[in-house]
Coordinates of C-alpha atoms in Angstrom, one line a residue:
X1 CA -42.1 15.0 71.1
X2 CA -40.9 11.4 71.5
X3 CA -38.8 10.2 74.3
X4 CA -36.0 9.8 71.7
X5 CA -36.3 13.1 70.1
X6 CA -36.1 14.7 73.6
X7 CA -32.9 12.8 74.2
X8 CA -31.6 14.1 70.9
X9 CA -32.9 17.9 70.9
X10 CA -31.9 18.5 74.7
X11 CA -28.2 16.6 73.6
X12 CA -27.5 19.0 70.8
X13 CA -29.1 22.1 72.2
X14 CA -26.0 21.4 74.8
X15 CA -23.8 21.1 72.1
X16 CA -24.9 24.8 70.7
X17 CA -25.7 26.2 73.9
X18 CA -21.9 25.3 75.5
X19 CA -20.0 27.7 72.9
X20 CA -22.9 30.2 72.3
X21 CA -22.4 30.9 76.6
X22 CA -18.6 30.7 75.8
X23 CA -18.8 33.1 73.3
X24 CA -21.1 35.5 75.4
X25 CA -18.6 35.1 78.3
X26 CA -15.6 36.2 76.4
X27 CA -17.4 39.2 74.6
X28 CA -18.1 40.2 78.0
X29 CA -14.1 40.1 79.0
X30 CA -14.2 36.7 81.2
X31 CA -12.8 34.9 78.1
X32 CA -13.0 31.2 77.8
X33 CA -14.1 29.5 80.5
X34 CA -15.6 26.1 80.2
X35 CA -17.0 24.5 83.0
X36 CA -19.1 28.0 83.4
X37 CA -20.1 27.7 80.1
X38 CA -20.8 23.9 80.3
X39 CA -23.2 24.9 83.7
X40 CA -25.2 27.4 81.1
X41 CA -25.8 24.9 78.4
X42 CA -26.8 21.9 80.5
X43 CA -28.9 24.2 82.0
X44 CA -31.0 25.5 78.7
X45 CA -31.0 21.7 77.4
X46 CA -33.1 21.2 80.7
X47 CA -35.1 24.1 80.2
X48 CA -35.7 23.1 76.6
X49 CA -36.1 18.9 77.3
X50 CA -38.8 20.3 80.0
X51 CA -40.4 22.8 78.1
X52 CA -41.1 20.7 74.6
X53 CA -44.6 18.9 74.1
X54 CA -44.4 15.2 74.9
X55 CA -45.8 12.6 73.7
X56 CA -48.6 10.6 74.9
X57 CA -46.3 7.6 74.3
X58 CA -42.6 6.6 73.2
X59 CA -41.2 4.0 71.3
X60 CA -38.4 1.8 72.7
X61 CA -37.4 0.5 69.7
X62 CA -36.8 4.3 68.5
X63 CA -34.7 4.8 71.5
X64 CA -32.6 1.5 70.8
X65 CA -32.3 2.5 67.1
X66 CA -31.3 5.7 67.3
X67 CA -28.8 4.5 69.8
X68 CA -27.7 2.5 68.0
X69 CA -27.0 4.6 64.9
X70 CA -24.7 6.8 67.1
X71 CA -23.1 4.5 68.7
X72 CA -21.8 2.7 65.3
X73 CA -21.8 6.1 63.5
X74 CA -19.2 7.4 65.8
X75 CA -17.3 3.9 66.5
X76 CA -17.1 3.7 62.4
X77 CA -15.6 7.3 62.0
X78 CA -13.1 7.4 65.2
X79 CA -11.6 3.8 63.8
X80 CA -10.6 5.9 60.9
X81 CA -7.9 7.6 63.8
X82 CA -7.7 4.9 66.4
X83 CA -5.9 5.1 68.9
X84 CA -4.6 8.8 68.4
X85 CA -8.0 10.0 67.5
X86 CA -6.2 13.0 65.6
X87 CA -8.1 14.5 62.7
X88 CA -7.6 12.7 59.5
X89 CA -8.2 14.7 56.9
X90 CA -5.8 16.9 54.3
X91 CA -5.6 20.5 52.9
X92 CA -5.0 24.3 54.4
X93 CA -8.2 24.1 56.2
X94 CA -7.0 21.7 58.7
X95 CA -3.9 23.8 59.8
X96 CA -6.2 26.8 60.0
X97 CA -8.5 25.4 61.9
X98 CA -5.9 24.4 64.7
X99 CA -4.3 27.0 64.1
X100 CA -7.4 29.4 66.0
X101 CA -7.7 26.4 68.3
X102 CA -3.9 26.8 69.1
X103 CA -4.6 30.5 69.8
X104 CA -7.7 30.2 72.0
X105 CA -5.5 27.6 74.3
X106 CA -2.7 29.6 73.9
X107 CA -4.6 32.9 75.2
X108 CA -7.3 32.1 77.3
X109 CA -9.8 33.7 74.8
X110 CA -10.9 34.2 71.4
X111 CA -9.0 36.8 68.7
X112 CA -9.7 40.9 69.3
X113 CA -6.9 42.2 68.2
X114 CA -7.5 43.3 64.6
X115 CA -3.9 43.4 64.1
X116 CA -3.9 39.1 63.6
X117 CA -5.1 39.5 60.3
X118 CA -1.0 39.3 59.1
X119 CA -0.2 36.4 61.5
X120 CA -3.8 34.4 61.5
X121 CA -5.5 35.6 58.0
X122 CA -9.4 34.8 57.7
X123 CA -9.1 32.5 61.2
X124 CA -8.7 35.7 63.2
X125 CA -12.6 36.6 62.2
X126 CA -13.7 32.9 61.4
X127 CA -16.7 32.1 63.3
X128 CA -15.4 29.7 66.3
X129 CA -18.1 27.5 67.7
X130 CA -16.3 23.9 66.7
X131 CA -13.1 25.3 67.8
X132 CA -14.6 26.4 71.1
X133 CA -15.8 23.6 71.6
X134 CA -12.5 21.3 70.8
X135 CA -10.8 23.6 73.2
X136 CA -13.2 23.7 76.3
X137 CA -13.4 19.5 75.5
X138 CA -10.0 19.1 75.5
X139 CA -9.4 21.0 79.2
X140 CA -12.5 19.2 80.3
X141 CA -11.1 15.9 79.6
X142 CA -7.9 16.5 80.8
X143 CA -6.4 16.9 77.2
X144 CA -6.1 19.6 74.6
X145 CA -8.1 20.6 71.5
X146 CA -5.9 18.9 69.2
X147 CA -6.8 16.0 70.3
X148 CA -10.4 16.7 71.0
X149 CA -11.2 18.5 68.0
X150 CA -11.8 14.9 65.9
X151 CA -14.2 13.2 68.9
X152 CA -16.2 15.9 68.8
X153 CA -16.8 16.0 65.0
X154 CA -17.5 11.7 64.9
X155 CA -20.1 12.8 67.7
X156 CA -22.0 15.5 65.6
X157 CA -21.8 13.4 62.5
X158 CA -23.2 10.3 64.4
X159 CA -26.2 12.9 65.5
X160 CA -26.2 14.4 62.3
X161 CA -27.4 10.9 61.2
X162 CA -29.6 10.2 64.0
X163 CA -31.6 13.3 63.3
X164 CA -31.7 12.1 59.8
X165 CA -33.5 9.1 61.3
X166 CA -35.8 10.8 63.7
X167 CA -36.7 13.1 60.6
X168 CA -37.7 10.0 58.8
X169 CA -40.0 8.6 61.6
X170 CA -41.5 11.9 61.7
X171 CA -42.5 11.6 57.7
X172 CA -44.1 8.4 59.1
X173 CA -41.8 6.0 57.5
X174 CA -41.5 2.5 59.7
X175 CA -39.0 1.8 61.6
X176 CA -36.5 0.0 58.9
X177 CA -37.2 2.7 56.3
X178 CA -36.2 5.1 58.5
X179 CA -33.2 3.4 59.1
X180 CA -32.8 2.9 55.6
X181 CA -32.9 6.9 55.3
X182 CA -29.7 6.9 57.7
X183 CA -27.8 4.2 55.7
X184 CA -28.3 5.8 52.6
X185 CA -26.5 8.7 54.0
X186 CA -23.1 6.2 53.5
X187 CA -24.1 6.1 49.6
X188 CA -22.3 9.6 49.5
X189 CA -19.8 8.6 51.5
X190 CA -17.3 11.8 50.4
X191 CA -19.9 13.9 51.0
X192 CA -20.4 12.8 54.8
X193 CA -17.7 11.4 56.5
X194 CA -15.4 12.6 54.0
X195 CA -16.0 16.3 54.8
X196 CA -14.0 16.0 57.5
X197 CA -11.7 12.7 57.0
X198 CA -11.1 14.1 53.8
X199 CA -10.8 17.7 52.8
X200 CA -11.0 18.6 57.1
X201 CA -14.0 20.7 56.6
X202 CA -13.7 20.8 60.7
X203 CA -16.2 23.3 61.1
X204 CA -18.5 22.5 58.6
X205 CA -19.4 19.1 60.0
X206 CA -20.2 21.0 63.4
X207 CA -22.5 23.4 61.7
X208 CA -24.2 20.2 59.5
X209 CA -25.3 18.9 62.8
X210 CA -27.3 21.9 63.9
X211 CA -28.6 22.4 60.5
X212 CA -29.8 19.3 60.0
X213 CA -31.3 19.4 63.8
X214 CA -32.9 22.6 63.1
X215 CA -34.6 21.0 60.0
X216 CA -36.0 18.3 62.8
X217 CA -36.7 21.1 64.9
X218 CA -39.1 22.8 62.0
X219 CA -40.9 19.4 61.2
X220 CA -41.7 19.6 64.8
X221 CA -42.7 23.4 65.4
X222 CA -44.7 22.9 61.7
X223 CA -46.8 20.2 63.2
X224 CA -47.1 22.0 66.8
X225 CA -46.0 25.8 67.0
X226 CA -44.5 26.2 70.5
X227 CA -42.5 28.8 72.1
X228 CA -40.3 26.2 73.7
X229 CA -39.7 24.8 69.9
X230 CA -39.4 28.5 68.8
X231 CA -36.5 28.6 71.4
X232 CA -34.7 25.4 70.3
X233 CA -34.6 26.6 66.9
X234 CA -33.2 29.9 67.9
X235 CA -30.7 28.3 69.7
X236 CA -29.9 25.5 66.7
X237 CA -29.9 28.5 64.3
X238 CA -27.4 30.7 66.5
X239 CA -25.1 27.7 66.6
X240 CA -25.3 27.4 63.3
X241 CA -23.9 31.2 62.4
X242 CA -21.3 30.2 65.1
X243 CA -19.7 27.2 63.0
X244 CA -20.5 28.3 59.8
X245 CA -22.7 30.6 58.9
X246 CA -23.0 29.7 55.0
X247 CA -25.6 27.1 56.5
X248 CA -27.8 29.6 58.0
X249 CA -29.4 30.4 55.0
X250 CA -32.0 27.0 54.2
X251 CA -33.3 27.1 57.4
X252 CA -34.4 30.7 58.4
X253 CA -35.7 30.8 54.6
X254 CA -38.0 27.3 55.6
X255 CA -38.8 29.0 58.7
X256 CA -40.2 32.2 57.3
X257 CA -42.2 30.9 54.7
X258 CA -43.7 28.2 57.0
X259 CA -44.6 31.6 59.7
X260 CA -46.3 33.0 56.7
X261 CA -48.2 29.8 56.0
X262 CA -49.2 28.5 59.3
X263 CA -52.6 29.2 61.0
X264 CA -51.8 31.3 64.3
X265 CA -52.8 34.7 65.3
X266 CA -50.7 37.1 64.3
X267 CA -49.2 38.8 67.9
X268 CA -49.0 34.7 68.0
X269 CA -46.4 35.1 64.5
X270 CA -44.5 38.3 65.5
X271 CA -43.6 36.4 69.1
X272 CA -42.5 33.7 67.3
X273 CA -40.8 35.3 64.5
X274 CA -38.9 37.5 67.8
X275 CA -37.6 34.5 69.4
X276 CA -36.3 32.7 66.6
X277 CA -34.6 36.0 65.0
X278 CA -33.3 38.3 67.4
X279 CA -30.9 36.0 69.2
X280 CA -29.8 35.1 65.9
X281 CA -29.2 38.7 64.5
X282 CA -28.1 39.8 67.7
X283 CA -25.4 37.7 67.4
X284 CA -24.4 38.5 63.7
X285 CA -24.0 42.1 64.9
X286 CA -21.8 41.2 67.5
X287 CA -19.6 39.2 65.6
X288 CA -19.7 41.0 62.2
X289 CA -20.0 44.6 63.7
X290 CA -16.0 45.6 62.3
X291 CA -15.7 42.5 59.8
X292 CA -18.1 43.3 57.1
X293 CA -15.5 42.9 54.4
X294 CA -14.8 39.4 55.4
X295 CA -18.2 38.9 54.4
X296 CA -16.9 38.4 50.9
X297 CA -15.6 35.2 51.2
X298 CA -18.3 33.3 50.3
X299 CA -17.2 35.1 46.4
X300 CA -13.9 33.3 46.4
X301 CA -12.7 30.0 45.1
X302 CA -11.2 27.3 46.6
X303 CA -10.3 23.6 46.9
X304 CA -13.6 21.6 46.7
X305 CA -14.8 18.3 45.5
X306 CA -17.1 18.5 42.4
X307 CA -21.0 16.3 42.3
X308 CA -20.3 13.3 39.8
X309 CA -21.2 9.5 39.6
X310 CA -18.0 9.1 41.3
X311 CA -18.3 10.9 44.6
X312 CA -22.7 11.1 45.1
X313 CA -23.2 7.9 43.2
X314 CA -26.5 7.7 40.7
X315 CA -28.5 5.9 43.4
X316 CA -29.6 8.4 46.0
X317 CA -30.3 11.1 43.3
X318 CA -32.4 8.6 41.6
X319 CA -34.3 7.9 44.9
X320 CA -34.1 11.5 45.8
X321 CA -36.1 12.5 42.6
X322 CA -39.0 9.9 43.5
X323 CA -39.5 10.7 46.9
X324 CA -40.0 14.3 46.0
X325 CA -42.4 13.3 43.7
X326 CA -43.8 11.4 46.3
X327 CA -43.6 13.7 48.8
X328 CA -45.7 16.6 47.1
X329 CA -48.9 14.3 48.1
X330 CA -47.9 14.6 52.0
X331 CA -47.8 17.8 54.0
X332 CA -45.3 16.8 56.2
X333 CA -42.5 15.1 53.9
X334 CA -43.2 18.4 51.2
X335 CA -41.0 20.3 54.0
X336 CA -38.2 18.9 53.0
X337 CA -38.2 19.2 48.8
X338 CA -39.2 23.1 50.0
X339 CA -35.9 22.4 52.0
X340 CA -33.9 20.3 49.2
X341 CA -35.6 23.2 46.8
X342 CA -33.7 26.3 49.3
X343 CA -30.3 24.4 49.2
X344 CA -30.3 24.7 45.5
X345 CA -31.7 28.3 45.6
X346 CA -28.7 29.3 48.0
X347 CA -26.0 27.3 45.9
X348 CA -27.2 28.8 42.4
X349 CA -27.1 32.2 44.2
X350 CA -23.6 31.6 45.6
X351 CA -22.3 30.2 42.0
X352 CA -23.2 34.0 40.4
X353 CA -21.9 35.7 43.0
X354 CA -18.7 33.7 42.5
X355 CA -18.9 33.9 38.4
X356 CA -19.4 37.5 39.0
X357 CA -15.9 38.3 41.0
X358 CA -14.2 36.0 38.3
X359 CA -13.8 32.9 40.8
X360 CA -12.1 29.9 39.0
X361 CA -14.0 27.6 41.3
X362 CA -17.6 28.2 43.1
X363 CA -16.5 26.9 46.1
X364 CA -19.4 28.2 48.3
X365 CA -21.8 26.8 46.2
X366 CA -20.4 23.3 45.7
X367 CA -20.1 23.5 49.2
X368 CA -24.1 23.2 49.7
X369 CA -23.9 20.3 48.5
X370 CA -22.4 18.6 51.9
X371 CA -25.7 19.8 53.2
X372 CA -27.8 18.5 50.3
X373 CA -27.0 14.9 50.8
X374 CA -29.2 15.0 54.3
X375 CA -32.8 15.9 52.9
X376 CA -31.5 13.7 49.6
X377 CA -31.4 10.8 52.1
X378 CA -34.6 11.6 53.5
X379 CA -36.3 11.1 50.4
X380 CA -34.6 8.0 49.3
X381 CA -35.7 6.5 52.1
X382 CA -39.2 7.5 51.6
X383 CA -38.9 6.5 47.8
X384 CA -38.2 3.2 49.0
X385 CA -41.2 3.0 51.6
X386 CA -43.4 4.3 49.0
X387 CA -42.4 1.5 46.6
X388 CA -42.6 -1.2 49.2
X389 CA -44.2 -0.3 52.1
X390 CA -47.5 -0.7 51.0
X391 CA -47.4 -4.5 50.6
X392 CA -48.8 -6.7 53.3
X393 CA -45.2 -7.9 54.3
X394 CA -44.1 -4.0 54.1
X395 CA -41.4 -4.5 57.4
X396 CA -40.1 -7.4 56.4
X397 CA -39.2 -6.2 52.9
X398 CA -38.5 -3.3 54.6
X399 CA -35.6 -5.3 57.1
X400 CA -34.4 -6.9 53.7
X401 CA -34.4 -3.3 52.2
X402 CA -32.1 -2.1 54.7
X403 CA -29.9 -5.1 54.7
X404 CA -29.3 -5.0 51.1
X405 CA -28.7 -1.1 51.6
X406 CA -25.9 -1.8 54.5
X407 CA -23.8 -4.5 52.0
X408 CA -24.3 -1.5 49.1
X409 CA -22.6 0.7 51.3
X410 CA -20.2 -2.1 52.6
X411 CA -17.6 -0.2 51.2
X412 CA -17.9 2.7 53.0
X413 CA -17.7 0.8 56.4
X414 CA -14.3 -0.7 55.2
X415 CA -12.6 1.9 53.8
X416 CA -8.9 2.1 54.5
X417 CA -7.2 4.8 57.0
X418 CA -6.2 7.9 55.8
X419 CA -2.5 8.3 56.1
X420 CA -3.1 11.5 58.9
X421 CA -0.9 14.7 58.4
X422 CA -0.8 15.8 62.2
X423 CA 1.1 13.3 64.1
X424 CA 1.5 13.3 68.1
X425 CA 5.0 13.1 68.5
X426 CA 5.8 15.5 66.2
X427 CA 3.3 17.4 67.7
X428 CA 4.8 17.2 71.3
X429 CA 8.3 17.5 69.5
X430 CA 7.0 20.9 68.5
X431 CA 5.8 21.7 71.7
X432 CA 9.0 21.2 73.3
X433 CA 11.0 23.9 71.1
X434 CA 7.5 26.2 71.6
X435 CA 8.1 26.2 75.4
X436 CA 12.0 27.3 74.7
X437 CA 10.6 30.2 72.9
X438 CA 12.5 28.6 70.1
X439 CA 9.6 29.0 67.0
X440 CA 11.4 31.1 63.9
X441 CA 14.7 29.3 63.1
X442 CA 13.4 25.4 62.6
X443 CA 13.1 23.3 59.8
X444 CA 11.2 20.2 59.0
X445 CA 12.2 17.3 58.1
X446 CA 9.1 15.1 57.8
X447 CA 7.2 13.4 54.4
X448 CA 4.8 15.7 53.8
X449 CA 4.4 19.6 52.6
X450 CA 1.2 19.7 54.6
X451 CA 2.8 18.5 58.0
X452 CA 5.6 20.7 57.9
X453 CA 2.8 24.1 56.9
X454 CA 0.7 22.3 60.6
X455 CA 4.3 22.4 62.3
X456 CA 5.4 25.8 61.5
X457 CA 1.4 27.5 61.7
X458 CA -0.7 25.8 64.2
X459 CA 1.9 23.9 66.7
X460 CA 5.2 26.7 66.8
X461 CA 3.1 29.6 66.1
X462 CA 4.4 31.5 63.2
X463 CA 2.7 33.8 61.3
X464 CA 0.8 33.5 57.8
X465 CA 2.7 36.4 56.6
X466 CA 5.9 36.5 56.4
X467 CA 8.6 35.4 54.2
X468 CA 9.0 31.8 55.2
X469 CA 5.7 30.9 54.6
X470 CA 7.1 31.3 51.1
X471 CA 9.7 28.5 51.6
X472 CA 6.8 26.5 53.7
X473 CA 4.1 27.0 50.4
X474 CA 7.3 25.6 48.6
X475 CA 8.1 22.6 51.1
X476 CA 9.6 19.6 49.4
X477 CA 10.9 17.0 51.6
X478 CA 14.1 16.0 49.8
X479 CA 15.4 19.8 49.4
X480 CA 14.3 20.3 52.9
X481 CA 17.0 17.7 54.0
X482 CA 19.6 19.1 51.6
X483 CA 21.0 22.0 54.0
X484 CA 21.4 19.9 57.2
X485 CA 24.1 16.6 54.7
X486 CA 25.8 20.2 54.0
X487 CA 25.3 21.8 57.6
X488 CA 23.8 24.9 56.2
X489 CA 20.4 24.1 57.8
X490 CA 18.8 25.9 60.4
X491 CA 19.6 25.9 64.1
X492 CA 16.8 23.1 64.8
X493 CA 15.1 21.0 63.0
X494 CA 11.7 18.8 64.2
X495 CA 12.6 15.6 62.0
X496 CA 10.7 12.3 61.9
X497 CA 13.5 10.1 62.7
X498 CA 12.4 7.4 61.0
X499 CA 12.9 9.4 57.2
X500 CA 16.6 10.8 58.6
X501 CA 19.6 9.4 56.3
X502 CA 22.6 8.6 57.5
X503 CA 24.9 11.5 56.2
X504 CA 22.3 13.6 58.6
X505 CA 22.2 11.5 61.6
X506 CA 26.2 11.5 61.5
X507 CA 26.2 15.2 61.7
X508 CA 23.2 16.5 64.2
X509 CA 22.4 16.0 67.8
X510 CA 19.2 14.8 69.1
X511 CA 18.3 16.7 71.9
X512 CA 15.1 15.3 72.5
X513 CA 13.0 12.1 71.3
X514 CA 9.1 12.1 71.4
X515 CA 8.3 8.4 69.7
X516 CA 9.5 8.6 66.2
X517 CA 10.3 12.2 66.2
X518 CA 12.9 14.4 67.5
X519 CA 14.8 17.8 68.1
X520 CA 17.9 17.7 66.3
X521 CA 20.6 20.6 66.0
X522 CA 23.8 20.4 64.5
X523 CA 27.1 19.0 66.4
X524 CA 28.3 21.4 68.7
X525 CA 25.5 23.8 69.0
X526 CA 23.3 24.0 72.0
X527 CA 19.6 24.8 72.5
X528 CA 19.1 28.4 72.3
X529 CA 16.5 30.9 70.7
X530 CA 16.7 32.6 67.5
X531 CA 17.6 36.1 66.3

């Protein structure tokens, strides 16, 4: 290993080993507690950083690249949510998500009580790694997970991309091919920052990072089986189930047909084979023991973005295609069309299961395409050193390659802001009437159906079933103003005072400002909970 790729492995081995000790620690009754947990992980990232093979040398200019990538990767993304650093992105997903971090918070420990399923639906069995990890963030910082939860996905992205880098120098690509590889990455743009400022695929973007490290951590065990390797994969693998287990697939497939393949003795196999699969199925079993049903989900459809010119471009695939043609003449870089090849596998599997239940939409297996994108960038990259990096001036075309390849994907760079659904002061406006015990009888008076379905889920509380969430899947904000001109609202209403007309400002009292939000109830009434 490479000073750089110790850096990297030991970084995110703490990032999967901080909520795999979390989870431990809760299944054992201590529930969340972080600094604990914090204390295990740095400690295994130690163990592993100490235990990997070094190198006889390391490259600086590695270290200052891959630096650097993170670094801008992450600056590029947060600016996207500067200064509130809330996450961006749109849909269901993103009030589920903080909805279970709002319970973990809440409660001091992750969901066992089966009876949730009413009040929390698929989030009271939903794998919690991210969402442990926005929550023990958040306390650690002095904050809450809210506000943590977007940080920590820019920082697993940025790594996500490092790793695509480091993967790249391992296939022996020079150093501005390489970073070519991680550029191209940008070409996709919807694909991979857009998972999360986008369609909030929250926990999807956690669990890309520790695939994509454990496809690193495969190219390294591939080209020198070790049982500290063995150990980072296992733990990059159990992370993986942890955020999302749909990714677990690629990887454990790679690994078993590269145990078959490779040259060790075969006590030297099954010990391998033990420590990258029992933590990993020791952990399914814990976690899936009484929600086998819930398993199903990968069957059913869903809201997901579709592979076209539009959103993956014609460029990478193009590149893609040559590089795995390339690739079939190098032992190392054939790992990853054999990986490229499983992605597929999985997603054509996924798309029969879900044509067989009658889904409208595969959404599973258009959802392997997010992962797709990483190895596809891998082998544009070496498509493009293949082509030009055999010339006698191969770096410098190689420095103009990647210039050329950061003004193609200008665009992404400069894209605008999403317009965010979760805003702070509603958010604290919320919080207010939460710590009144006042969370049934409020209305919303803000812009958008999605805030108002945040509000009501993930910041007051309320169930998923129940009858409101009937008038909630119905929000529209013009009839939600309509009751309180005719004082036939609710008791309380979170409002975004800036949207408030004056036939409803003329008839409420504001009982509390947060910013550009408020608590308003009607003249007269005082601040009281409901029946």
């Amino acid at each position: 290993m490479t000073l750089v790729e110790l850096i990297a492995a030991a970084l995110t081995v703490v990032l999967g080993a901080w909520p795999l000790a979390a989870y431990a620690i809760d299944a054992a009754g201590g529930g969340v507690m972080p600094a604990v947990s914090l204390i295990a992980a740095l400690g295994i990232g130690a163990l592993v950083a100490w235990r990997l093979p070094k190198a006889g040398s390391s490259s600086w200019a590695d270290v200052a690249a891959w630096i650097g990538i993170v670094v801008f990767v992450t600056a590029m993304i947060l600016r996207m949510s500067w200064p509130a650093l809330l996450p961006p992105g749109r849909g269901p997903d993103l009030t589920h998500h903080l909805l279970l971090v709002d319970y973990i918070e809440q409660q001091g420990h992750l969901v066992h009580d089966r009876a949730l399923d009413g009040a929390m639906g698929e989030m009271a069995h939903y794998t919690p790694a991210s969402h442990l990890l926005a929550v023990m963030a958040g306390k650690l910082a002095g904050t809450d997970g809210l506000r943590a939860f977007f940080p920590l996905v820019a920082l697993c992205s940025a790594l996500t991309a490092g790793f695509v880098f480091l993967i790249a120098r391992r296939l022996a690509m020079t150093l501005p091919f390489a970073l070519a590889a991680a550029i191209l990455l940008f070409l996709p743009a919807p694909y991979f920052t857009g998972a999360f400022t986008h369609d909030a695929f929250l926990a999807q973007a956690v669990a890309t990072l520790f695939a994509v490290a454990a496809w690193w951590a495969l190219t390294a065990w591939g080209s020198q089986p070790s049982d500290a390797a063995a150990w980072t994969m296992a733990v990059l693998l159990s992370a993986i189930f942890l955020s999302w287990p749909v990714y677990l697939g690629p990887a454990l497939v790679v690994f078993a047909a590269m145990l078959m393949s490779i040259d060790l003795p075969l006590p030297a196999k099954q010990r391998q084979l033990g420590i990258v699969i029992v933590p990993v199925l020791a952990l399914f079993l814990l976690h899936s023991w009484d929600r086998w049903g819930w398993m199903l989900i990968v069957r059913v459809s869903g809201a997901v973005m579709h592979p076209s010119g539009e959103t993956i471009g014609w460029a990478l695939p193009v590149l893609a295609t040559i590089g795995a043609v390339a690739a079939f003449s190098d032992t190392r870089a054939r790992l990853t069309v054999i990986l490229l090849f499983v992605i597929a596998l999985q997603a054509l599997t996924l798309f029969v299961l879900a044509e067989a239940q009658g889904a409208d939409t595969p959404y599973m297996a258009l959802k392997m395409v997010y992962l797709a994108v990483y190895p596809m960038a891998v082998l544009g990259g070496l498509a493009l050193f293949r082509l030009v990096g055999r010339s006698r001036l191969a770096d410098n075309l190689g420095w103009v390659v990647a210039a050329l390849l950061i003004l193609a994907v200008r665009p992404a760079f400069t894209a605008p802001r999403p317009v965010p659904v979760v805003d702070l002061d509603l958010y604290e406006a919320g919080k207010s009437l939460r710590a009144q015990g006042i969370t049934t009888c409020v209305d919303y008076l803000v812009n958008d159906a999605e805030t108002a379905y945040w509000l009501h889920l993930a910041v007051l509380g309320n169930p998923r079933a129940s009858e409101r969430m009937r008038e909630i899947d119905r929000y529209d904000p013009n009839a939600a103003m309509a009751p309180w001109i005719t004082a036939e609202g609710r008791t309380f209403a979170i409002a975004d005072l800036r949207l408030l007309p004056d036939e409803i400002r003329s008839r409420v009292t504001l009982t509390a400002q947060f910013g550009h939000a408020g608590v308003i109830t009607g003249r007269g009434a005082t601040m009281k909970g409901c029946d």
